PDB file of C-alpha atoms in Angstrom:
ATOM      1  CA  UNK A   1       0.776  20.058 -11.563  1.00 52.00           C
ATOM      2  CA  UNK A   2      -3.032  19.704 -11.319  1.00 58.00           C
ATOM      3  CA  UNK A   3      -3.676  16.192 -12.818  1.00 68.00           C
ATOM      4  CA  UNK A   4      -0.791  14.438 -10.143  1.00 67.00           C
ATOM      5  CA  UNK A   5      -1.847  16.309  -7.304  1.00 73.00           C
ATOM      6  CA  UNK A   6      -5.876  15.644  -7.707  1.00 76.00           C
ATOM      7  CA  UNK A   7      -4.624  11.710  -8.833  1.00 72.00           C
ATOM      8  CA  UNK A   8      -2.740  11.790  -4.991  1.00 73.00           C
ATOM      9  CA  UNK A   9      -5.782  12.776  -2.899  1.00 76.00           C
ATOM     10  CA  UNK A  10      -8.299  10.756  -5.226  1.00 75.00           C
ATOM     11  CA  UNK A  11      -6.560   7.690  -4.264  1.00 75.00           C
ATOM     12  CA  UNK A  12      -5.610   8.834  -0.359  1.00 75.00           C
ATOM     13  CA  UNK A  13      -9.913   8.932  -0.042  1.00 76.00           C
ATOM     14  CA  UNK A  14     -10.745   6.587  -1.933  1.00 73.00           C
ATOM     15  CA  UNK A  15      -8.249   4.321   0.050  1.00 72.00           C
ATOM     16  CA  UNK A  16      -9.343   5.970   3.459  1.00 76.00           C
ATOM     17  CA  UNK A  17     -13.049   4.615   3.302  1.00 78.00           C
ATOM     18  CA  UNK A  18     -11.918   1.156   3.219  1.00 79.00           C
ATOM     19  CA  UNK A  19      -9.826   1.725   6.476  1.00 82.00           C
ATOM     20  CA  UNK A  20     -12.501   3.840   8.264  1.00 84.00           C
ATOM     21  CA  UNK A  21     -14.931   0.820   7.521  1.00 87.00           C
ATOM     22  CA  UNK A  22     -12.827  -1.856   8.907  1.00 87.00           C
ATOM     23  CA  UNK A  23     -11.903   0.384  11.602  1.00 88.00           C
ATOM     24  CA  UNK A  24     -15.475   1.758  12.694  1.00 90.00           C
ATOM     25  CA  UNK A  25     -16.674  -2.287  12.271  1.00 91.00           C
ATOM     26  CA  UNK A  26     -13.922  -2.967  14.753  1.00 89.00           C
ATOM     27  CA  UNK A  27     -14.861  -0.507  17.289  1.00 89.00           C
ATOM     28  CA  UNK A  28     -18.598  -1.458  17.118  1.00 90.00           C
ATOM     29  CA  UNK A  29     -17.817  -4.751  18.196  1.00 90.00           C
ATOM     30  CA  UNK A  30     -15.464  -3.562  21.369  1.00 88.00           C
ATOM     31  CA  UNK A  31     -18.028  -1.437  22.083  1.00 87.00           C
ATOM     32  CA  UNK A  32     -20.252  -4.822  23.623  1.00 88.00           C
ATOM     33  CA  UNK A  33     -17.131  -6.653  25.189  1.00 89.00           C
ATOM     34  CA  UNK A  34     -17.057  -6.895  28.464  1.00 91.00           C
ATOM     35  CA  UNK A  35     -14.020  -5.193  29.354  1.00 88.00           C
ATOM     36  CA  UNK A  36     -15.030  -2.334  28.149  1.00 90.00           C
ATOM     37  CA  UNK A  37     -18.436  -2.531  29.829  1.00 90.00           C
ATOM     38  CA  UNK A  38     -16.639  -3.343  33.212  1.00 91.00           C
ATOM     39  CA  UNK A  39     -14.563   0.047  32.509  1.00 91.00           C
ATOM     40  CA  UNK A  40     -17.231   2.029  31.888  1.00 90.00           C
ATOM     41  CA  UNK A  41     -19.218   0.901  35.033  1.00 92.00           C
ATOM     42  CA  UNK A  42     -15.821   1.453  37.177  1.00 92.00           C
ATOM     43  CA  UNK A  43     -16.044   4.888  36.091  1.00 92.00           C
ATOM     44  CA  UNK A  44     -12.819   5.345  33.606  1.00 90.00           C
ATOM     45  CA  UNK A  45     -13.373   8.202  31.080  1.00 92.00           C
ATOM     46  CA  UNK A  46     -14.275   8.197  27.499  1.00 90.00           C
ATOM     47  CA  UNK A  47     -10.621   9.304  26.783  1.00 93.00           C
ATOM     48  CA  UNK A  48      -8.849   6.610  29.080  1.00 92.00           C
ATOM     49  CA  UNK A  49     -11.603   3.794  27.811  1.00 90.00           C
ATOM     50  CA  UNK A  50     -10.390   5.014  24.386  1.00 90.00           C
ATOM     51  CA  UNK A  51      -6.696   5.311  25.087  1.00 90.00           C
ATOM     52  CA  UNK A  52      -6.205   2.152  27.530  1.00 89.00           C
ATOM     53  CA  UNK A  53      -8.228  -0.462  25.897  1.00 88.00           C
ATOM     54  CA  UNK A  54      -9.429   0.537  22.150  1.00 89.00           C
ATOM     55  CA  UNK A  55      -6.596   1.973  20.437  1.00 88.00           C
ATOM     56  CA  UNK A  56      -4.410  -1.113  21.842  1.00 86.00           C
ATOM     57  CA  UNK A  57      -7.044  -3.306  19.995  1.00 85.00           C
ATOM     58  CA  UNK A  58      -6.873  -1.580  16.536  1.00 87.00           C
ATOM     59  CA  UNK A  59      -3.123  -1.152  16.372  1.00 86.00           C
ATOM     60  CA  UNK A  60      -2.757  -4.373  14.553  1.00 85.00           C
ATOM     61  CA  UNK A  61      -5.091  -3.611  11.971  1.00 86.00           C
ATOM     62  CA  UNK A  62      -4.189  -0.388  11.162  1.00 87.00           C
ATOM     63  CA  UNK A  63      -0.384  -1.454  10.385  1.00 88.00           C
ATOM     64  CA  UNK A  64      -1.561  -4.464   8.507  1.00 88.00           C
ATOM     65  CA  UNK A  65      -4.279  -2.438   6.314  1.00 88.00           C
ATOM     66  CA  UNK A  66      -1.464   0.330   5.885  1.00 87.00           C
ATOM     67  CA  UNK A  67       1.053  -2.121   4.219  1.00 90.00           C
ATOM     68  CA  UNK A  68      -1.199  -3.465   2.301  1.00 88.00           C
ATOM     69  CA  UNK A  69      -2.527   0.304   1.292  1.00 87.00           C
ATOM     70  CA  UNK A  70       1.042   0.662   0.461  1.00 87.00           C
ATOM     71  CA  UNK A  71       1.393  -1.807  -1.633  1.00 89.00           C
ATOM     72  CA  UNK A  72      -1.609  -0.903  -3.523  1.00 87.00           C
ATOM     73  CA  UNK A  73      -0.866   2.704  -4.024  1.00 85.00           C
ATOM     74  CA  UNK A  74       2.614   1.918  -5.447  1.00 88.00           C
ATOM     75  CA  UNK A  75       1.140  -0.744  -8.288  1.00 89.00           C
ATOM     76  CA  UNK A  76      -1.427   1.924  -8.731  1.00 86.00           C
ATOM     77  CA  UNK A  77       0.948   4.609  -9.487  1.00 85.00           C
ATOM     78  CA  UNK A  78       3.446   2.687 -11.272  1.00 88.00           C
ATOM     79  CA  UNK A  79       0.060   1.830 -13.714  1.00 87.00           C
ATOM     80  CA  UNK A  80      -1.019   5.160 -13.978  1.00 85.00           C
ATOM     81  CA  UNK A  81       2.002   6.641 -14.783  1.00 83.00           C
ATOM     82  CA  UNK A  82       3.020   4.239 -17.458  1.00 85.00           C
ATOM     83  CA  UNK A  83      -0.400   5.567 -19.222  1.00 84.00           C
ATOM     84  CA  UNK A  84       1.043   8.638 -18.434  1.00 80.00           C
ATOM     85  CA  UNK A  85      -2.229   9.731 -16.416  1.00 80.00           C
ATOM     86  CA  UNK A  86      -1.347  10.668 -13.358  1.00 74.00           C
ATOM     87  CA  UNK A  87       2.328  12.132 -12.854  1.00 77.00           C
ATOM     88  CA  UNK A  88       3.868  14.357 -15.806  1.00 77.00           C
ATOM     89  CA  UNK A  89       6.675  12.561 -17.460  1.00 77.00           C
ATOM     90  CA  UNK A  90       9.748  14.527 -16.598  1.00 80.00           C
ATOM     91  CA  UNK A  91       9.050  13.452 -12.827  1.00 80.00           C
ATOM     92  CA  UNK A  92      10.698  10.497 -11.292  1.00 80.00           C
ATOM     93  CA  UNK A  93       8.027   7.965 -10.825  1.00 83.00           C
ATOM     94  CA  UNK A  94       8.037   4.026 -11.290  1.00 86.00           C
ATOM     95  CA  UNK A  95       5.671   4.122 -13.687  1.00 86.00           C
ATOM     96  CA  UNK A  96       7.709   6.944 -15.739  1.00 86.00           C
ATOM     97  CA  UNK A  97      11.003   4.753 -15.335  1.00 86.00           C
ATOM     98  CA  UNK A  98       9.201   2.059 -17.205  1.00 86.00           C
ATOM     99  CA  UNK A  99       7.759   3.828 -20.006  1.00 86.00           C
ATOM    100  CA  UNK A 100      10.940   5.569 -20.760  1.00 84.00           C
ATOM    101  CA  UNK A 101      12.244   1.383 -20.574  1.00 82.00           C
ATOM    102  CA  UNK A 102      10.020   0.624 -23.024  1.00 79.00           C
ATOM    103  CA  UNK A 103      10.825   3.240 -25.611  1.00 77.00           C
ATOM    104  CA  UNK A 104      14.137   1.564 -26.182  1.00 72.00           C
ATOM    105  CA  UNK A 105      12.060  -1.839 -26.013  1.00 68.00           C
ATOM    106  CA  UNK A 106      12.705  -2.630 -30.176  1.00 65.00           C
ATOM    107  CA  UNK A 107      16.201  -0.893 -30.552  1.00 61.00           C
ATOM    108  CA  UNK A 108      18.474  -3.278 -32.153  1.00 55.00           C
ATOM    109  CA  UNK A 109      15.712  -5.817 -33.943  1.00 57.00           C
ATOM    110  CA  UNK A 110      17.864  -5.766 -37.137  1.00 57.00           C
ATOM    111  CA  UNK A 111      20.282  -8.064 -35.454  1.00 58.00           C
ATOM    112  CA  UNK A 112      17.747  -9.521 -33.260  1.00 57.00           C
ATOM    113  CA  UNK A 113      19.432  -8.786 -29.715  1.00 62.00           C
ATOM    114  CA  UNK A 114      17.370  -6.383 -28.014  1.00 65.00           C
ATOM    115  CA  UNK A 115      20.432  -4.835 -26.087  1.00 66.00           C
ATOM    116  CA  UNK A 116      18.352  -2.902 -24.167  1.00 68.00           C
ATOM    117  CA  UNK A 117      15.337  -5.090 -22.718  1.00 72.00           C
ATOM    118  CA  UNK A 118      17.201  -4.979 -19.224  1.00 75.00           C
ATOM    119  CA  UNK A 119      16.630  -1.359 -18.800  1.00 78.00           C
ATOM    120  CA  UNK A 120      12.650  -2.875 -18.533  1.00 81.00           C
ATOM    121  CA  UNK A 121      12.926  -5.830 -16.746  1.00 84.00           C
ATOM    122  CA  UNK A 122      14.977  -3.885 -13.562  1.00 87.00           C
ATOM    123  CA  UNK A 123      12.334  -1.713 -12.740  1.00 88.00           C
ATOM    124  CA  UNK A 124       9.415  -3.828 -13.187  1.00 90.00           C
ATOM    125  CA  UNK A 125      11.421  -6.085 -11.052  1.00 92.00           C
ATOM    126  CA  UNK A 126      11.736  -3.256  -8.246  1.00 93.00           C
ATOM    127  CA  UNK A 127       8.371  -2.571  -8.445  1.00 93.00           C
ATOM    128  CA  UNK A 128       7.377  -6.246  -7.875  1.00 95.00           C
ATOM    129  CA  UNK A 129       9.964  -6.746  -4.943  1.00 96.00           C
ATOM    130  CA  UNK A 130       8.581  -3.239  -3.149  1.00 95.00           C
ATOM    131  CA  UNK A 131       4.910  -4.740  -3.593  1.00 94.00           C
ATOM    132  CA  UNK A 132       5.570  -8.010  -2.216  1.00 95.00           C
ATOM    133  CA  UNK A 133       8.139  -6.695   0.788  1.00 95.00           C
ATOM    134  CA  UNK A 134       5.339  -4.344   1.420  1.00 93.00           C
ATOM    135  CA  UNK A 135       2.488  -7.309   1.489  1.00 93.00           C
ATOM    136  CA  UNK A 136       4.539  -9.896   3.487  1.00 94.00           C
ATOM    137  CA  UNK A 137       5.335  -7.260   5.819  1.00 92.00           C
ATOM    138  CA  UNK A 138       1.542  -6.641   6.411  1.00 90.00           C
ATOM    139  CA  UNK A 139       1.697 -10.790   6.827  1.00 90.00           C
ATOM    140  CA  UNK A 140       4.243 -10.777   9.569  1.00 90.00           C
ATOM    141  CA  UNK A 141       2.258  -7.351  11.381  1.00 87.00           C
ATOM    142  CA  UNK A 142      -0.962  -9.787  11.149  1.00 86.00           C
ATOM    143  CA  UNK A 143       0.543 -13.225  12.631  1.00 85.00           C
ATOM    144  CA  UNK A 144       2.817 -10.668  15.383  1.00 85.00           C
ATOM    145  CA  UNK A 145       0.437  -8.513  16.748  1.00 81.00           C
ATOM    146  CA  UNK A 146      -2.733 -10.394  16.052  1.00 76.00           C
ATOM    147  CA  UNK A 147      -4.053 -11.663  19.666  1.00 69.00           C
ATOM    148  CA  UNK A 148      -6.334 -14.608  18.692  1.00 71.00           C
ATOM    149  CA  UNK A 149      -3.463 -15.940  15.933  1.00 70.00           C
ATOM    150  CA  UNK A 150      -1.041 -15.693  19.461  1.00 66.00           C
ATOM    151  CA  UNK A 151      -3.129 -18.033  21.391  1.00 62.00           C
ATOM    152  CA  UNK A 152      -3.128 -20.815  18.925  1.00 57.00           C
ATOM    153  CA  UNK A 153       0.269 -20.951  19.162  1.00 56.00           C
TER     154      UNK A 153
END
């Protein structure tokens, strides 16, 4: 439908400026280092400068930044969905799979034992395992592939 389709790409570029910032902020300063000054005056082109020695350099930060992304998105659409905002409800969504949880939150409070409170607590569970693979992921990306983190070592 409309609403979940216009809810995808308002998050994808809203979440794509943040990346493009750190990214752009990263390339400004490679511009000045001297590598990349000593390649320029040996004559390399704009594509093998780019290719060779500033992609290399960003690598790290784009996996770490999309993990966390990840990460983000998911709690975002799990929360949006349980308001039932973004995603119509007969789609399979984590947000969906909780609010249908919920519904059968109170059944059974005449004999006070909530039979079906598990059918809550395994999603939300999910969710929060997904979200916190996904962030220590980005943490072991970071410490891996992060060049100045390497030489302390």
């Amino acid at each position: 439908t409309f609403s979940a389709w216009f809810t995808c790409h308002l998050v994808a570029s809203c979440e794509e400026t943040t990346k493009g910032r750190i990214i752009r902020a990263k390339t400004l300063s490679l511009r000045t280092s001297d590598y990349i000054n000593s390649a320029i005056v040996s004559g390399a082109s704009s594509f093998r400068i780019f290719t060779k020695h500033i992609l290399p350099a960003h690598i790290n930060d784009i996996l770490v930044i999309a993990t966390f992304n990840c990460s983000l998105i998911i709690s975002l659409e799990a929360v949006l969905c349980f308001f039932e905002i973004a995603i119509p409800r007969h789609w399979t969504a984590w947000g969906n799979i909780i609010k249908l949880s919920v519904e059968y939150w109170d059944w059974g409070w005449w004999d006070g034992s909530y039979p079906y409170r598990y059918q809550t607590y395994i999603p939300v569970t999910l969710v929060i395992l997904v979200v916190f693979s996904l962030n220590f992921l980005g943490d072991w990306f970071r410490d891996k592939l992060d060049p100045k983190l390497r030489q302390l070592e």
